[in-house]
mmCIF file of C-alpha atoms in Angstrom:
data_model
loop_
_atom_site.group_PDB
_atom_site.id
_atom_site.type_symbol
_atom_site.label_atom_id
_atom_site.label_comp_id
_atom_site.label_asym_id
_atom_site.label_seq_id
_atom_site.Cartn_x
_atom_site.Cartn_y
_atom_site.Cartn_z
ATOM 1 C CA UNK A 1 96.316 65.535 91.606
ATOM 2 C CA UNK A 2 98.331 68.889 90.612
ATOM 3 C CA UNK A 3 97.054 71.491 91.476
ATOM 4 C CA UNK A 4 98.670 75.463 90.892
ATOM 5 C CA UNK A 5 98.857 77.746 94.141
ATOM 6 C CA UNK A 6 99.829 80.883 94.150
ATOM 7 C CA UNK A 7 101.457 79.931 90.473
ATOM 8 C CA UNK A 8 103.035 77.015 92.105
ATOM 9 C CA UNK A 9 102.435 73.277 91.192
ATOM 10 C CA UNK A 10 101.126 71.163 94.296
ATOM 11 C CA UNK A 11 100.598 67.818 94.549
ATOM 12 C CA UNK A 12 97.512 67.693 97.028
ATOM 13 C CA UNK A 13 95.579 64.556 97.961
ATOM 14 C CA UNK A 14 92.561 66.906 99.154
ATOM 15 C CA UNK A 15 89.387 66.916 97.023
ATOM 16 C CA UNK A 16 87.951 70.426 98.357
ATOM 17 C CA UNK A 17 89.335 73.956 98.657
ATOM 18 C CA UNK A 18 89.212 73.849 102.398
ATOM 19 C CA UNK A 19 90.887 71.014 103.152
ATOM 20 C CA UNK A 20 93.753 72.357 100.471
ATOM 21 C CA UNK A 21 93.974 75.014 102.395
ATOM 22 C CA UNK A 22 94.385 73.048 105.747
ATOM 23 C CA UNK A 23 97.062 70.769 103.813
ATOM 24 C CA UNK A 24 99.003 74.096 102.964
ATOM 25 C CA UNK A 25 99.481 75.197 106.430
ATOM 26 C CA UNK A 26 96.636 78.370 106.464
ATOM 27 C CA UNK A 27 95.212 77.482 109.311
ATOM 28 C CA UNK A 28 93.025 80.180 110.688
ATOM 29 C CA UNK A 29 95.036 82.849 108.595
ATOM 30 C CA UNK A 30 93.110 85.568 107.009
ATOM 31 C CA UNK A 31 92.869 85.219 103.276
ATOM 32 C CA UNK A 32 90.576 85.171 100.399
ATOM 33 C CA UNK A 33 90.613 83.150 97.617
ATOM 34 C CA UNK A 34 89.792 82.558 93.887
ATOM 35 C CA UNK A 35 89.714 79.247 91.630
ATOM 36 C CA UNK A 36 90.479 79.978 88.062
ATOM 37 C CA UNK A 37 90.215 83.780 88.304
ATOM 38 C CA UNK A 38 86.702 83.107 90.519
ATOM 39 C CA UNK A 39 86.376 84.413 93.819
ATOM 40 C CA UNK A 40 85.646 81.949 96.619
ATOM 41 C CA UNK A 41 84.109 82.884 99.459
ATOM 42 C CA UNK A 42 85.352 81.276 102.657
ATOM 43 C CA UNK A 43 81.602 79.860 103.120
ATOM 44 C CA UNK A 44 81.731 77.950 100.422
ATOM 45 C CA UNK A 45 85.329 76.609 100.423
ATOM 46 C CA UNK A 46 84.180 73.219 101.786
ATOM 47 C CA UNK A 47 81.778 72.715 99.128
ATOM 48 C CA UNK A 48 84.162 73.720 96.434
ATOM 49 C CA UNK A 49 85.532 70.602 94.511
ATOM 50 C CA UNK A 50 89.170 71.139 92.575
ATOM 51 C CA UNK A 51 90.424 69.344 89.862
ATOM 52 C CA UNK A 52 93.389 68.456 87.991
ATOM 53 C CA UNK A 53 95.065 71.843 86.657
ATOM 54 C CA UNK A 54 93.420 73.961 88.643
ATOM 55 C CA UNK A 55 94.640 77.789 89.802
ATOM 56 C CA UNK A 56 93.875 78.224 93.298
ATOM 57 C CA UNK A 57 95.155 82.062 94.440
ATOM 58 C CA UNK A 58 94.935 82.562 98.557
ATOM 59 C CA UNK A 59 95.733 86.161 99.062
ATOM 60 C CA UNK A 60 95.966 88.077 102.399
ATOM 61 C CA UNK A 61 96.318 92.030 103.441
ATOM 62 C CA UNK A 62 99.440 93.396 102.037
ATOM 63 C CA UNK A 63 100.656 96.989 102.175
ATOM 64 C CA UNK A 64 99.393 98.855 99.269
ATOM 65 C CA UNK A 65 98.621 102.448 97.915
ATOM 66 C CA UNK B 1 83.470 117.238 107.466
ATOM 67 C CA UNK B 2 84.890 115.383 104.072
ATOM 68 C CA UNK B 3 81.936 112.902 103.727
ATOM 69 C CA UNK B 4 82.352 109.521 101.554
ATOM 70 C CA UNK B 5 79.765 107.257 100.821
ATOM 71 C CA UNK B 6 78.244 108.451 104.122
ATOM 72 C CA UNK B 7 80.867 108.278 106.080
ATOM 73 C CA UNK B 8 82.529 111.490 108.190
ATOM 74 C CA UNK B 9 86.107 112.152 108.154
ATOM 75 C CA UNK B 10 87.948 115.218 109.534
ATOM 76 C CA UNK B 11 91.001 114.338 107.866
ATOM 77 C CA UNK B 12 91.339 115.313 104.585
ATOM 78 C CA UNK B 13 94.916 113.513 104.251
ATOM 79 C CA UNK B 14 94.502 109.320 102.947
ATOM 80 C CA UNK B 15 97.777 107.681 103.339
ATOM 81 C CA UNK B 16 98.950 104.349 101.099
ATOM 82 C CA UNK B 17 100.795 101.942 103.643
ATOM 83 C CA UNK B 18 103.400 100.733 100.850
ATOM 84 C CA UNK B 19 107.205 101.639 101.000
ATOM 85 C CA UNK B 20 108.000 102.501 104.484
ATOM 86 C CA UNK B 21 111.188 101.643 105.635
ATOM 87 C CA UNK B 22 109.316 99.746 108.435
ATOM 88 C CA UNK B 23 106.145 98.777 110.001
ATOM 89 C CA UNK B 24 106.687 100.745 112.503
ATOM 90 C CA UNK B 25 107.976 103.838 110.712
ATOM 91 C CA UNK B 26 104.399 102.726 108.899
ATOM 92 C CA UNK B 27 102.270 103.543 112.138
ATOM 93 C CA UNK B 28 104.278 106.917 113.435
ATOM 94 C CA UNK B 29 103.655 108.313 110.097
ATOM 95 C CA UNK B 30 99.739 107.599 109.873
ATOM 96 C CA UNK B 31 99.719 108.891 113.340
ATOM 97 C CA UNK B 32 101.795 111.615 112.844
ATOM 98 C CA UNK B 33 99.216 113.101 110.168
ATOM 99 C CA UNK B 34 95.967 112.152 112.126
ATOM 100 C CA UNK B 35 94.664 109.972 109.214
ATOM 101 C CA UNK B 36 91.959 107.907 109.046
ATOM 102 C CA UNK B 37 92.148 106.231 106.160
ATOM 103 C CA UNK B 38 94.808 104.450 104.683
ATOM 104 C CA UNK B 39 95.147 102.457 101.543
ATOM 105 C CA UNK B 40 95.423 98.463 101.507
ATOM 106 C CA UNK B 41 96.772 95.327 98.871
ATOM 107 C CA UNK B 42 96.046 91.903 98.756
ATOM 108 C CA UNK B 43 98.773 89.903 97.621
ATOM 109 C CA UNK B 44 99.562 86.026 97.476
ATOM 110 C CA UNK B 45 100.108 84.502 100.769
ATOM 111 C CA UNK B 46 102.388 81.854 101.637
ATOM 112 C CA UNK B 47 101.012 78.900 104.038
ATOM 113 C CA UNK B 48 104.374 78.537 106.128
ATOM 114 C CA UNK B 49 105.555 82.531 106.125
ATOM 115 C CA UNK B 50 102.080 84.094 106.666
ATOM 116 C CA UNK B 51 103.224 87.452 106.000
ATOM 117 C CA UNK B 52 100.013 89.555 105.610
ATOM 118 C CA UNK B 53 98.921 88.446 109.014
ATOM 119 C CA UNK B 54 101.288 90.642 110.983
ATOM 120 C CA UNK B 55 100.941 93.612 108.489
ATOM 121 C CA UNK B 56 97.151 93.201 108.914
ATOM 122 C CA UNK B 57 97.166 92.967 112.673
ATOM 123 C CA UNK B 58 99.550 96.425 112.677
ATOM 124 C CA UNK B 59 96.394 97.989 110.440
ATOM 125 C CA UNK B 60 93.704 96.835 113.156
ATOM 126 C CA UNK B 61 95.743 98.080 115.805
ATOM 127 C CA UNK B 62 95.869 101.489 114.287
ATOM 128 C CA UNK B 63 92.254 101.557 114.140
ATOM 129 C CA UNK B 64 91.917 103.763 110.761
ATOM 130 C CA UNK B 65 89.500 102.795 108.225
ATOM 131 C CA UNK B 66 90.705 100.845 104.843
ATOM 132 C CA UNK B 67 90.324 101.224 101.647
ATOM 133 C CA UNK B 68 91.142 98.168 99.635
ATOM 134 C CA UNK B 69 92.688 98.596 96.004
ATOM 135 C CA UNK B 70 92.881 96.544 93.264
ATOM 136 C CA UNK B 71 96.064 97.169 92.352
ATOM 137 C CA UNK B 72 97.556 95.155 89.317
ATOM 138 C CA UNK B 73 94.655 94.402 87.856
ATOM 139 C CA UNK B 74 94.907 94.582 84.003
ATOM 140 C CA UNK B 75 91.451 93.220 83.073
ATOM 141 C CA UNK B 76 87.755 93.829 84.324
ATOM 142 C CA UNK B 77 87.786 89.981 85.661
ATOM 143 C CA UNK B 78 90.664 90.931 87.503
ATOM 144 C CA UNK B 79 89.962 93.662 89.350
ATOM 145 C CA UNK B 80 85.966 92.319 89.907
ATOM 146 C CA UNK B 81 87.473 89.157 91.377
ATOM 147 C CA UNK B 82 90.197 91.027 93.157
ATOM 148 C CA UNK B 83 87.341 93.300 94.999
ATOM 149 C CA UNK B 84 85.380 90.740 95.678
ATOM 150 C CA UNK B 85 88.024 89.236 98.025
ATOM 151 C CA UNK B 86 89.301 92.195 98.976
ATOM 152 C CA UNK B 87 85.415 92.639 100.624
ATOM 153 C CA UNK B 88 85.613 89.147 102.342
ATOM 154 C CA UNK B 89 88.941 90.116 104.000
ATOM 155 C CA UNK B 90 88.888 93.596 104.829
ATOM 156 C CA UNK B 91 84.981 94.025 105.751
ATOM 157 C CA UNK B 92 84.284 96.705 103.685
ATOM 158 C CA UNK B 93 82.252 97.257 100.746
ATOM 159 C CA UNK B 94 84.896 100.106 99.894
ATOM 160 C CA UNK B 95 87.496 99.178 96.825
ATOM 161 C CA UNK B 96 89.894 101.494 95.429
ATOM 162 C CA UNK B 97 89.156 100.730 91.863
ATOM 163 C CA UNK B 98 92.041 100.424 89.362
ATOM 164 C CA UNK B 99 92.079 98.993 85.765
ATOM 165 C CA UNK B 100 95.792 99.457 84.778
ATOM 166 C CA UNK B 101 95.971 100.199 81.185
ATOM 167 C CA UNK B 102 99.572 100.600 80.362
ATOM 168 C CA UNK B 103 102.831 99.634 82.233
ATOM 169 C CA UNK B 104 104.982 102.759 81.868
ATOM 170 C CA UNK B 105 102.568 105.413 82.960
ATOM 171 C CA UNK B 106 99.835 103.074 85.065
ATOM 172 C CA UNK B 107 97.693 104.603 83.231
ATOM 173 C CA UNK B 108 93.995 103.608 83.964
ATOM 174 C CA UNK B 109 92.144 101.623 81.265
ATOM 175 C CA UNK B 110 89.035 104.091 81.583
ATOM 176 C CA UNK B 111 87.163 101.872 79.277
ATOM 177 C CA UNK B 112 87.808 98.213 81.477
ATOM 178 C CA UNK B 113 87.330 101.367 84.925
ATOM 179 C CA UNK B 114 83.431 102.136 83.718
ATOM 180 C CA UNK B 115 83.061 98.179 83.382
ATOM 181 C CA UNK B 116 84.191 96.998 86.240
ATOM 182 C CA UNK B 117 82.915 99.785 88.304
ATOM 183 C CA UNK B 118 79.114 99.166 86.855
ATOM 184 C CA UNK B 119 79.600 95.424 87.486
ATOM 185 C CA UNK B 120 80.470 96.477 91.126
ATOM 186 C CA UNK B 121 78.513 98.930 91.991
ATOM 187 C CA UNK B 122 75.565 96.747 90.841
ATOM 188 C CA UNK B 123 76.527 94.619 93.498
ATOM 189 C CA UNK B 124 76.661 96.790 96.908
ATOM 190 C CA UNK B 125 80.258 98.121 96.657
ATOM 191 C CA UNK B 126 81.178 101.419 97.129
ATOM 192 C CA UNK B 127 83.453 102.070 94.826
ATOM 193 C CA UNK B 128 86.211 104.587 94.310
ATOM 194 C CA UNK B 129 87.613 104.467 91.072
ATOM 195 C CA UNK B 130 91.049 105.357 90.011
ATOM 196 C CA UNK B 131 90.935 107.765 86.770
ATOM 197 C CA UNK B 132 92.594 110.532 84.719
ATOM 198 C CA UNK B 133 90.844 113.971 84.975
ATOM 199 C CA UNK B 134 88.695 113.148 81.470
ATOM 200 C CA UNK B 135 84.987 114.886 82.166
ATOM 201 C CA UNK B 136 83.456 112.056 79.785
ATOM 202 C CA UNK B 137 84.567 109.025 81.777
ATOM 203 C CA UNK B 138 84.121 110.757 84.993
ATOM 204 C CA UNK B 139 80.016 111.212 83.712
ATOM 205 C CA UNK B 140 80.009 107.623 82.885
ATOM 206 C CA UNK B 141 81.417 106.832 86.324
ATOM 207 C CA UNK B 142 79.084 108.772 87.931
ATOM 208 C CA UNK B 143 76.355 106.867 85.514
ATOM 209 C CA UNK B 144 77.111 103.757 86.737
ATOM 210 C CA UNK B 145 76.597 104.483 90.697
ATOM 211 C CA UNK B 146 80.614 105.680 91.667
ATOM 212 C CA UNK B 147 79.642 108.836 94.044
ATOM 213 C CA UNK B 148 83.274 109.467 94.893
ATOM 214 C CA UNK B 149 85.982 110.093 91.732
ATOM 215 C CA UNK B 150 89.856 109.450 92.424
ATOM 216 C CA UNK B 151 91.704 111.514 89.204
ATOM 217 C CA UNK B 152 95.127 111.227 89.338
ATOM 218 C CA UNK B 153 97.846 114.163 89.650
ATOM 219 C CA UNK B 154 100.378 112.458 87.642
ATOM 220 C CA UNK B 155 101.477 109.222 87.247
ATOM 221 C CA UNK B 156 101.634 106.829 90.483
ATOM 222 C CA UNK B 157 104.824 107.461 92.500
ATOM 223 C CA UNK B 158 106.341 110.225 89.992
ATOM 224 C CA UNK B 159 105.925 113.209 92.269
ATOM 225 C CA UNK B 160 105.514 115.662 89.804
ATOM 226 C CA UNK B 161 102.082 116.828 91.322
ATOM 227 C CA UNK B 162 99.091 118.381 89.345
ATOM 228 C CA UNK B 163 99.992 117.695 85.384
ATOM 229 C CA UNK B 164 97.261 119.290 83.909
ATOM 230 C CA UNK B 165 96.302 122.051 86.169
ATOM 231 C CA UNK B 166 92.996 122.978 83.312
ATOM 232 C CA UNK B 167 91.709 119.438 82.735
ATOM 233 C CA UNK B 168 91.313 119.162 86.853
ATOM 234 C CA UNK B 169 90.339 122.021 87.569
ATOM 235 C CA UNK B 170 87.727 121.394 84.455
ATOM 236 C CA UNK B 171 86.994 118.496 86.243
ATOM 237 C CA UNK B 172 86.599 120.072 89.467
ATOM 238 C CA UNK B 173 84.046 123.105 88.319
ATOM 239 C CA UNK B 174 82.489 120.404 86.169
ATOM 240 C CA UNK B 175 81.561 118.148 89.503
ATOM 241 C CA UNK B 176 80.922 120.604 91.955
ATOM 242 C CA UNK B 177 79.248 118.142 94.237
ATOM 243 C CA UNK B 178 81.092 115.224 93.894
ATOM 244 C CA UNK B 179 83.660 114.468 96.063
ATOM 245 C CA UNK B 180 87.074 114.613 94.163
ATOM 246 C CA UNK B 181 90.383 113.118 95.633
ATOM 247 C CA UNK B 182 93.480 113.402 93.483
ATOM 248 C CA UNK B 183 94.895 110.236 93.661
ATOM 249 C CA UNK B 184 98.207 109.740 92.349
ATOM 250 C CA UNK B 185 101.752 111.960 91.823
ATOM 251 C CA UNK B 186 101.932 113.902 94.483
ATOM 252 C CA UNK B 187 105.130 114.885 95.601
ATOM 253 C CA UNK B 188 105.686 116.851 97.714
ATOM 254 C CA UNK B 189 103.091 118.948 100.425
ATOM 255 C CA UNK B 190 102.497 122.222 98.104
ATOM 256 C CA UNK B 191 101.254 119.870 95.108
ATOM 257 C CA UNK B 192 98.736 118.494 98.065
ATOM 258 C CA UNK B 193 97.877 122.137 98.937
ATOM 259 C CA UNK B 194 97.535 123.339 95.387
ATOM 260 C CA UNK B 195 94.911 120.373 95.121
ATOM 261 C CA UNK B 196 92.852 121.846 98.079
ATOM 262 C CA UNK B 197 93.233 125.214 96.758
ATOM 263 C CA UNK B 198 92.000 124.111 93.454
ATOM 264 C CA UNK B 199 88.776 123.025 95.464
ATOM 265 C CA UNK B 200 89.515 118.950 96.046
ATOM 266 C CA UNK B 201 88.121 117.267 98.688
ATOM 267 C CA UNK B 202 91.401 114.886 99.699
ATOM 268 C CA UNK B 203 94.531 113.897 98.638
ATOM 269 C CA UNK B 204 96.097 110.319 99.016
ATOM 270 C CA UNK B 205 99.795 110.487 99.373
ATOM 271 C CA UNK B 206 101.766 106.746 99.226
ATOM 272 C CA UNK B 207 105.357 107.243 97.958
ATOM 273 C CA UNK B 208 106.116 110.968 98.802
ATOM 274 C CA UNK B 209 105.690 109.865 102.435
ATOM 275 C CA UNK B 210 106.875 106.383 102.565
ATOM 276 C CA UNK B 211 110.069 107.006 100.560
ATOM 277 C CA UNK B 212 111.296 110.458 101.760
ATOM 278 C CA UNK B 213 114.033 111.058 104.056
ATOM 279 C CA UNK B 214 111.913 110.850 107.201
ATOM 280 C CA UNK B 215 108.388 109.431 106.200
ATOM 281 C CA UNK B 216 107.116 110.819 109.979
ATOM 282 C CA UNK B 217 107.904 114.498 109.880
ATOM 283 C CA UNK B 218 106.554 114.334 106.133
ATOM 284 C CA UNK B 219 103.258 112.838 107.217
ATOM 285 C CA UNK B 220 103.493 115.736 109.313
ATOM 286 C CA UNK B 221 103.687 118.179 107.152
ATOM 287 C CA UNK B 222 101.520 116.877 104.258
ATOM 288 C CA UNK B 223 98.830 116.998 107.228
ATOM 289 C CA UNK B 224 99.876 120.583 107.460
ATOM 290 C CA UNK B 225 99.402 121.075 103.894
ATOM 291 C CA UNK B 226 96.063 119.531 103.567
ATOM 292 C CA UNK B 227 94.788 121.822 106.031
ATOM 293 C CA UNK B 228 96.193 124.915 104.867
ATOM 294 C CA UNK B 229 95.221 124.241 101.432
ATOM 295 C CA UNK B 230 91.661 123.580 102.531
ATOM 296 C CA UNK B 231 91.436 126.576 104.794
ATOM 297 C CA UNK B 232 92.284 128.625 101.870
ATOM 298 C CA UNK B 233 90.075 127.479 99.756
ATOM 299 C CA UNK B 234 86.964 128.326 102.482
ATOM 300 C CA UNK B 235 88.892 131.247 102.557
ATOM 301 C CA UNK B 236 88.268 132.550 99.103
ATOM 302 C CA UNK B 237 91.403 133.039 96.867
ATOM 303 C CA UNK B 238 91.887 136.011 95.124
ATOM 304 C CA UNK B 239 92.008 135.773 91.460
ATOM 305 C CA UNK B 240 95.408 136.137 89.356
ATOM 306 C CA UNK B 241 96.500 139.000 87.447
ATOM 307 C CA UNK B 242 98.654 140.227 85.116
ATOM 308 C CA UNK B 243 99.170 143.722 86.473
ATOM 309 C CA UNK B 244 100.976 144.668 89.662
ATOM 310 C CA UNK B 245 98.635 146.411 91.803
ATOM 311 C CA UNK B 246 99.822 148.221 95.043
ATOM 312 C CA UNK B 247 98.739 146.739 98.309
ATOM 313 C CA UNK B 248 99.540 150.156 100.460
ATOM 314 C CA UNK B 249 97.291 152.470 99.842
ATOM 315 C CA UNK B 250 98.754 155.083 97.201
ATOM 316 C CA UNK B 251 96.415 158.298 98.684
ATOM 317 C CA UNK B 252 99.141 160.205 100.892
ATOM 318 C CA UNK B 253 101.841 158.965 99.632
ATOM 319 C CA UNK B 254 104.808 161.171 100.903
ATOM 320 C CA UNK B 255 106.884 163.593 98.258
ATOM 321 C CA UNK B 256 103.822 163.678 95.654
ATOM 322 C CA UNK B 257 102.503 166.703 94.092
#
């Protein structure tokens, strides 16, 4: 299925958030993330089913003011 | 002490870690003002570059407290969702609340700010919300559980220091408990110690740091600023006048009648 990361279309043959994230190289990385504008907590990544369409956002610590 | 949500700080100084020339021109300058807080994003991370893992690691090694912002955030969903991660990732239930309202100025969208600062403060955070110097949305702020206020100076990264020197200092006599930290349009270290004068708590300086000539020595001297402006404001100013009034004393004055 697509799916859109980061505002990017990805083709992913993972069913769940975590295993996207595994797919997309994240690894142990610290980030947070959100489907459709939701937060995710990392807890519940596994459990967290995507489908077709979509918006994942994995954000990390970035300078800011 | 400066005390926020509890916690004790000495410094008086918060430093944004945006616009440095370098990371490490980044960590010289936060130690070269003794701060210990500084400002932090979160932005989209890319699976193969990993970017925000370095920058975070040269935060933890500084070993400064963080304050999270929402930065961007247009809407109330936004900048809820936005915190929310921003708790997962930095570990604190801080969040430098801002609800942009308009592009040219970043002017805060105080009516989407009260929102999303009831919605979060409802639910544990401790939240520190970015706002103009308007006593009516500061009461509803304070209504809905903020216990810290962030007005701005001037618009973010303009450097033209305190705009409206009556609506803040309104704002300060207004909220004489409350601890007030002008957020935004400082410029350069006497706008800082005008704001400590004036009787606020803190100032947080990004972009008159990180983009002047040499971002260390300014640190340095915004530190400098912050303290001298506080010390003077323990100190009692004395109060303006129009008249000149002679400071040596005027009784034996030499070739008087």
């Amino acid at each position: 299925m697509r799916i859109l990361v980061n505002g990017a279309w990805r083709e992913t043959l993972a069913a769940e958030l975590s295993a996207v994230l595994e797919e997309l190289g994240y690894g142990e990385a610290v980030v947070a993330t959100a489907v459709n504008g939701e937060f995710v907590a990392t807890g519940v990544r596994a459990g967290t089913r995507l489908a077709e369409g979509d918006r994942v956002e994995v954000l990390a610590p970035m300078q800011g003011g | 002490m400066l005390q926020l949500y509890g916690t004790s700080l000495r410094s008086r100084l918060l430093l944004g870690t945006a616009r440095y020339p370098s990371p490490a021109v980044l960590t010289a300058a936060v130690r070269a003002a003794r701060v210990e807080v500084v400002t932090v994003a979160l932005r989209r991370e890319s699976g193969g570059e990993r970017a925000g893992q370095g920058f975070w690691s040269i935060i933890r090694e500084l070993g400064v407290r963080v304050l999270p912002n929402t930065a961007g955030c247009h809407s109330v969903k936004e900048a809820v969702s936005t915190a929310h991660m921003a708790r997962e990732v930095f570990g604190t239930p801080w969040i430098k609340l801002e609800v942009i309202g308009e592009d040219d100025t970043l002017q805060p969208d105080v009516f989407g700010l009260t929102e999303a600062a009831r919605i979060l403060c409802a639910d544990g955070f401790e939240v520190f919300p970015y706002t103009t110097e308007d006593l009516v949305v500061a009461e509803r702020l304070l209504a809905v559980g903020c216990r810290v206020l962030m007005p701005w100076g001037a618009p973010i990264g303009s450097g033209r220091g305190l705009n409206n020197l009556f609506g803040l200092s309104a704002l300060r006599a207004h909220f004489p408990d409350v601890p007030l930290i002008i957020d935004a349009g400082i410029g350069v270290p006497s706008h800082a110690a005008r704001a400590l004068e004036l009787g606020f708590d803190a100032v947080l300086i990004n972009t008159a740091v990180a983009q002047a000539g040499d971002p260390v020595q300014m640190a340095a001297a915004f530190a400098q600023a912050v303290e001298a402006g506080r010390s003077a404001r323990l100190a009692g100013p004395i109060e303006p006048r129009d008249l000149a009034a002679p400071s040596t004393p005027v009784i034996g004055t030499a070739f008087r009648r």
